[in-house]
Tab-separated table of C-alpha atoms in Angstrom:
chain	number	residue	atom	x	y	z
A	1	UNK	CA	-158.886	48.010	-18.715
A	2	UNK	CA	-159.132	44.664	-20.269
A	3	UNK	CA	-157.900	41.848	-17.880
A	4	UNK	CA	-157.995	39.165	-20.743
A	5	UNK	CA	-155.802	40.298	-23.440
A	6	UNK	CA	-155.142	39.163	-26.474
A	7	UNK	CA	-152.489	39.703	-29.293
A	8	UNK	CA	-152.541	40.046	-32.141
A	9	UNK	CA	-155.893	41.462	-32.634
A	10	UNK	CA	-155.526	41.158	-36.366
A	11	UNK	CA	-153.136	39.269	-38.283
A	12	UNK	CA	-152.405	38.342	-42.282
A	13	UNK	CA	-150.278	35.562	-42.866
A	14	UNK	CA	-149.197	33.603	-45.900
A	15	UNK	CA	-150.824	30.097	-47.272
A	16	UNK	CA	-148.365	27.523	-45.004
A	17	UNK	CA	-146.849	29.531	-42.606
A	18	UNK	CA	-147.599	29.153	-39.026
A	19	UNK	CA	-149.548	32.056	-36.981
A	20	UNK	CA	-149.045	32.141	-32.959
A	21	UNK	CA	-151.973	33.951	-30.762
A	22	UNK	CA	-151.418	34.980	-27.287
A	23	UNK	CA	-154.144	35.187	-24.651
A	24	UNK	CA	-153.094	36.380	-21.141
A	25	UNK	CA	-154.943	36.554	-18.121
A	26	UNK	CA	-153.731	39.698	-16.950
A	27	UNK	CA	-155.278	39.870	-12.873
A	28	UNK	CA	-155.200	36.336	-11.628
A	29	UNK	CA	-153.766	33.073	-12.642
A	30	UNK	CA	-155.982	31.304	-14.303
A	31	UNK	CA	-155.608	27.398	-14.605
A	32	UNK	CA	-157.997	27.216	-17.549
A	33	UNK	CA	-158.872	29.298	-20.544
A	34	UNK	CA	-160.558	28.555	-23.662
A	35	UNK	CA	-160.124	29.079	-27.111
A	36	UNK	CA	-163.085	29.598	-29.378
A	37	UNK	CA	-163.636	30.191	-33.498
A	38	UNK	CA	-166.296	32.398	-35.135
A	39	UNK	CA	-166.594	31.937	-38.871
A	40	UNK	CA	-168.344	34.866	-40.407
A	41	UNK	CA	-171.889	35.705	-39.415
A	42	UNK	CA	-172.044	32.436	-37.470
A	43	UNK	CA	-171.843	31.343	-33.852
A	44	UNK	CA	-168.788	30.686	-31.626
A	45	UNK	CA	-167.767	27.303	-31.672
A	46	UNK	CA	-165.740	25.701	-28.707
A	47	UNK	CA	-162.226	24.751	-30.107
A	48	UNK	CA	-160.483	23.375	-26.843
A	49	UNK	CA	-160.155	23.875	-22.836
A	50	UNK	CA	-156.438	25.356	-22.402
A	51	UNK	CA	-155.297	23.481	-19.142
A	52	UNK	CA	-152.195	24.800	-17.292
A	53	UNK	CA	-149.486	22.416	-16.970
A	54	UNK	CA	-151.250	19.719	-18.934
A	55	UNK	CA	-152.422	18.648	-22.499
A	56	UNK	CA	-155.513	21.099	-24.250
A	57	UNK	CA	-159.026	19.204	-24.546
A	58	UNK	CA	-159.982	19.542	-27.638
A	59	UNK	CA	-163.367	19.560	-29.168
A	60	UNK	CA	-164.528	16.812	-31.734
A	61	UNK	CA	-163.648	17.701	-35.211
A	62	UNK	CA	-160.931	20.165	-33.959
A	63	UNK	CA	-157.197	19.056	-36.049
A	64	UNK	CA	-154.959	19.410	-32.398
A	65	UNK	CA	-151.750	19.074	-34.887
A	66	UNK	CA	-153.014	22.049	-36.794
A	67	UNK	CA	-154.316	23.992	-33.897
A	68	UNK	CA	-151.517	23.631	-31.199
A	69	UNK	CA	-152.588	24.815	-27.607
A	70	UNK	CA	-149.826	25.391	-24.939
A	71	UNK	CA	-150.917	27.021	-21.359
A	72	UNK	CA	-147.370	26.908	-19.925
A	73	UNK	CA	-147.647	29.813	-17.275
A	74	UNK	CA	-150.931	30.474	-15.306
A	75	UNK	CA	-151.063	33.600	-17.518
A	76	UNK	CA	-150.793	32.968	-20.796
A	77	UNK	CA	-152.318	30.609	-23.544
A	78	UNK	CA	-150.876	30.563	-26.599
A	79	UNK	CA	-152.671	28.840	-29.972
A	80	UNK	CA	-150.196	28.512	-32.758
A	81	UNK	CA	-152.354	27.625	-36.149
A	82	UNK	CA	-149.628	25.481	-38.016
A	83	UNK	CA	-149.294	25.198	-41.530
A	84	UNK	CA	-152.578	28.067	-42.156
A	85	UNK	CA	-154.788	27.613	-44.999
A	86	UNK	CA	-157.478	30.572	-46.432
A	87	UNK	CA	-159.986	27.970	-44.996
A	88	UNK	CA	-158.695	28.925	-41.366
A	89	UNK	CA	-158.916	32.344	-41.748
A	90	UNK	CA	-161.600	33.107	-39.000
A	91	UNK	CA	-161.615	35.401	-35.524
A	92	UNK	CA	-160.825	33.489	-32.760
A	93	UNK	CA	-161.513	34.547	-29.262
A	94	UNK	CA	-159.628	33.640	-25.756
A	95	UNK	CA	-161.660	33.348	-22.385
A	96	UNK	CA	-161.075	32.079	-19.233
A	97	UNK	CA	-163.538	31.286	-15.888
A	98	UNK	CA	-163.184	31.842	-12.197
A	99	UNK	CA	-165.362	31.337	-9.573
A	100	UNK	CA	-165.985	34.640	-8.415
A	101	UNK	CA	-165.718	36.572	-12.131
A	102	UNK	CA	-167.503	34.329	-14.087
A	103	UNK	CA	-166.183	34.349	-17.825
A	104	UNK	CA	-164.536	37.021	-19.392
A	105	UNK	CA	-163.140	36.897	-22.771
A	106	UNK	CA	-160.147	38.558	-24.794
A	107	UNK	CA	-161.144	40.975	-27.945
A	108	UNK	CA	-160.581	38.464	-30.675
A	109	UNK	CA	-157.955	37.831	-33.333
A	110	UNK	CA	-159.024	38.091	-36.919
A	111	UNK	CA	-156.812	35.481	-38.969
A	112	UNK	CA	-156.895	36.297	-42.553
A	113	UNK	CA	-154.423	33.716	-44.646
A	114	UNK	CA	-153.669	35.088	-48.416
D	1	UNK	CA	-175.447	18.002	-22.512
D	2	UNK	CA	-175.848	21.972	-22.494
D	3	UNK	CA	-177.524	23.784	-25.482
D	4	UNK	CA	-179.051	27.010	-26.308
D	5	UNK	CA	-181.471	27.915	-29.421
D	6	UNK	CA	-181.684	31.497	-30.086
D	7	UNK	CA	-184.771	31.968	-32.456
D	8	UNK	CA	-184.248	34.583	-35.539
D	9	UNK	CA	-180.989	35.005	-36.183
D	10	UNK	CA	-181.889	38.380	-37.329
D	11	UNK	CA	-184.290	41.043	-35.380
D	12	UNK	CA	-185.167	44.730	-36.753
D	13	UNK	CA	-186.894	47.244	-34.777
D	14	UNK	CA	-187.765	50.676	-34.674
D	15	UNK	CA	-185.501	53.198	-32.824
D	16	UNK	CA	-187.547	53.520	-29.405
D	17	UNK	CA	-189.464	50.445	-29.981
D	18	UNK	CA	-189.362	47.251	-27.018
D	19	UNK	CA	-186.362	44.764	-28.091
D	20	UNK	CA	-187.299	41.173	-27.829
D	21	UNK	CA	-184.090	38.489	-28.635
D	22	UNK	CA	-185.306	34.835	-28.223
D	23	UNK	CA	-183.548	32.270	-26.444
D	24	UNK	CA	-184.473	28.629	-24.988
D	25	UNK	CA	-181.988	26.446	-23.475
D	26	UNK	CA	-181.538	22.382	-22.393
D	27	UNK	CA	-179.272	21.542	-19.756
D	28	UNK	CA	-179.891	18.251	-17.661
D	29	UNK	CA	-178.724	20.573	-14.705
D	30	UNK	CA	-179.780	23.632	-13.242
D	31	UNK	CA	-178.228	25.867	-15.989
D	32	UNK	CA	-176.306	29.407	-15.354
D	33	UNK	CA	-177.257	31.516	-18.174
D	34	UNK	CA	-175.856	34.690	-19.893
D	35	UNK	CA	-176.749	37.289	-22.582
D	36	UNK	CA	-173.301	38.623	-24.529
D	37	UNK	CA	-173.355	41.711	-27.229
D	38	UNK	CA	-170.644	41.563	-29.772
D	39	UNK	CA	-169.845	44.313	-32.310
D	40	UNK	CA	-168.152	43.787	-35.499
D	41	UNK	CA	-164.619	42.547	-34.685
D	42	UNK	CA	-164.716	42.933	-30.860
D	43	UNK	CA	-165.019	40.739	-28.092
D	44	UNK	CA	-167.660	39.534	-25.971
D	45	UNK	CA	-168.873	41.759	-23.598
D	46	UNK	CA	-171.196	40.494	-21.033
D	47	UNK	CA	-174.448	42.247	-20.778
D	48	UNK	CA	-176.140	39.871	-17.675
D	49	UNK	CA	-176.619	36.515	-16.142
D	50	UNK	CA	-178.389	34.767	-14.423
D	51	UNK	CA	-176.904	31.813	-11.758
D	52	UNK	CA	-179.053	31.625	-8.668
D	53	UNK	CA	-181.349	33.767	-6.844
D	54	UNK	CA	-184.058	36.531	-8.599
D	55	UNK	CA	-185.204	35.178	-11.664
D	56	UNK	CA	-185.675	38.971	-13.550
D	57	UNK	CA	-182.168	39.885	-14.250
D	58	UNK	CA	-180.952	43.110	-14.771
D	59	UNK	CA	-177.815	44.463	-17.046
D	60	UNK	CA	-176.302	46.793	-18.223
D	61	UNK	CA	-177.612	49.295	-20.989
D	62	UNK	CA	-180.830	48.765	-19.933
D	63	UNK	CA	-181.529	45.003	-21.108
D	64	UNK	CA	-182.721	42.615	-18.769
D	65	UNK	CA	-184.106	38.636	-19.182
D	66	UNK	CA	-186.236	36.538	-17.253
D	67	UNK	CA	-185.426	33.159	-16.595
D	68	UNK	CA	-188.267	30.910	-16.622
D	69	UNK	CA	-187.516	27.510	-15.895
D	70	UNK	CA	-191.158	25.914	-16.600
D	71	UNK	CA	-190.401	27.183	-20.187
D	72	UNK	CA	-186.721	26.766	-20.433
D	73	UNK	CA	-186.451	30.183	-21.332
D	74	UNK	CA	-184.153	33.317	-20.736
D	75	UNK	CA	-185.266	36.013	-23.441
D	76	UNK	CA	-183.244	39.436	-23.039
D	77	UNK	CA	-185.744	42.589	-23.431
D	78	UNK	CA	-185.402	46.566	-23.518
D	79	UNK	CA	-187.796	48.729	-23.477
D	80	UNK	CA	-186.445	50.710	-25.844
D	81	UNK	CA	-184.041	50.192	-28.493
D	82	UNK	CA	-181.024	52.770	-28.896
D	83	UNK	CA	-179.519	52.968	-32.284
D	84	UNK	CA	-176.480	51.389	-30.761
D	85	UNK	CA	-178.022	48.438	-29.543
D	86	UNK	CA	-177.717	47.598	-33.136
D	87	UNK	CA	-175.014	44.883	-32.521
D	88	UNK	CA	-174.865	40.712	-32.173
D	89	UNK	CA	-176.293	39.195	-29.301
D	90	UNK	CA	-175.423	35.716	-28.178
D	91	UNK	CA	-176.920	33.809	-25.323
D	92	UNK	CA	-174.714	30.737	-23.590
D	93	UNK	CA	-175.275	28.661	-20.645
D	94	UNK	CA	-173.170	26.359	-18.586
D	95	UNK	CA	-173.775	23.898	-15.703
D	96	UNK	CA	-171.616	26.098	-13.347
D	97	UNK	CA	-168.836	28.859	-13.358
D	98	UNK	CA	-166.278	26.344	-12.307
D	99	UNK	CA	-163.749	25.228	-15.186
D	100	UNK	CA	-166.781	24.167	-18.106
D	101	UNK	CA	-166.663	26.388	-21.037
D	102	UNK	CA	-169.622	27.780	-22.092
D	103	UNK	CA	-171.719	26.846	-24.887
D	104	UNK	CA	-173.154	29.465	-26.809
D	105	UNK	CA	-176.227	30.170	-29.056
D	106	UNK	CA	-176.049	31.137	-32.981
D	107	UNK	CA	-176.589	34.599	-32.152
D	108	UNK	CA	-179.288	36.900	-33.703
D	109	UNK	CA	-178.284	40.341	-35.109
D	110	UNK	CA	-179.933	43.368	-34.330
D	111	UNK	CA	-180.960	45.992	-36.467
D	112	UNK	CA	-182.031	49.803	-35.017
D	113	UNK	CA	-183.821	51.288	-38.073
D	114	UNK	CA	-184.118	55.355	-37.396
């Protein structure tokens, strides 16, 4: 089964509401996870490094008050688009790294905002 | 910096015929590389990597890629392409599996014509 999931894996949302995306490491605790955004037919573009217990890194270019990252448990990252706009509608996808595993990624969230 | 260059962001083959998916990388660093398939609104899944070791890499669904350092290179190959190869491919690299994200290629899509 997947040990990296993520929920919703498709949501529609209204033009300024706020849309919250869970990723959870579900084997091991993982102290960092990433979140990622794939516009359509185009690559996957780092958004920020999810660190437990501390302030997300975030990419250059990436809005960190629209595109709030919390890691609060060694479990579970959570990005919360804020105020969504049809220009975030997107998939974004989860992952996380350990030594011994590598990288291993959730199945994506497709955003759609209407 | 880590970067990868996939060339042809679109391939087309035969059904049966060799698969050949393009990708060069620059890392400053000796560079862990991977090969990803993605189907329409699914995840990553991992299809091989290469971090030490052999430099012929095998994976799953019968793909493999070399990695030749003297031309910065990792291409993925199959002998012979399945109509449901017929997916996106993305190649990423990283300097090590420890807590850096990995940066990914554009991606080319592959087309299995019967």
């Amino acid at each position: 089964g997947a040990v990296v999931s993520q929920h919703p894996s498709r949501v529609i949302c209204k033009s300024g509401t706020s849309v919250k995306i869970e990723c959870r490491s579900l084997d091991f605790q993982a102290t960092t996870m990433f979140w990622y955004r794939q516009f359509p037919k185009k690559s996957l573009m780092l958004m920020a490094t999810s660190n437990e217990g501390s302030k997300a890194t975030y990419e250059q270019g990436v809005e960190k008050d629209k595109f709030l990252i919390n890691h609060a448990s060694l479990t579970l990252s959570t990005l919360t688009v804020t105020s969504a706009h049809p220009e975030d509608s997107s998939f974004y996808i989860c992952g996380r790294v350990e030594q011994s595993r590598g990288y291993t990624f959730g199945s994506g969230t497709r955003l759609t905002v209407v | 910096a880590q970067s990868v260059t996939q060339l042809g962001s679109h391939v087309s083959v035969s059904e049966g015929a060799l698969v050949l998916l393009r990708c060069n990388y620059s890392s400053s660093v000796p560079p862990y590389l991977f090969w990803y398939v993605q189907y329409p609104n699914q995840g990553l899944q991992l299809l091989l990597k290469y971090t030490t070791g052999a430099t012929l890499v095998k994976g799953i669904n019968g793909f493999e890629a070399e990695f030749k350092k003297s031309e910065t290179s990792f291409h993925l190959t199959k002998p012979s392409a399945h109509m449901s190869d017929a997916a996106e491919y993305f190649c990423a690299v990283s300097v090590n599996s420890g807590n850096t994200p990995l940066v990914f290629g554009k991606g080319t899509r592959l087309s299995v014509i019967a």
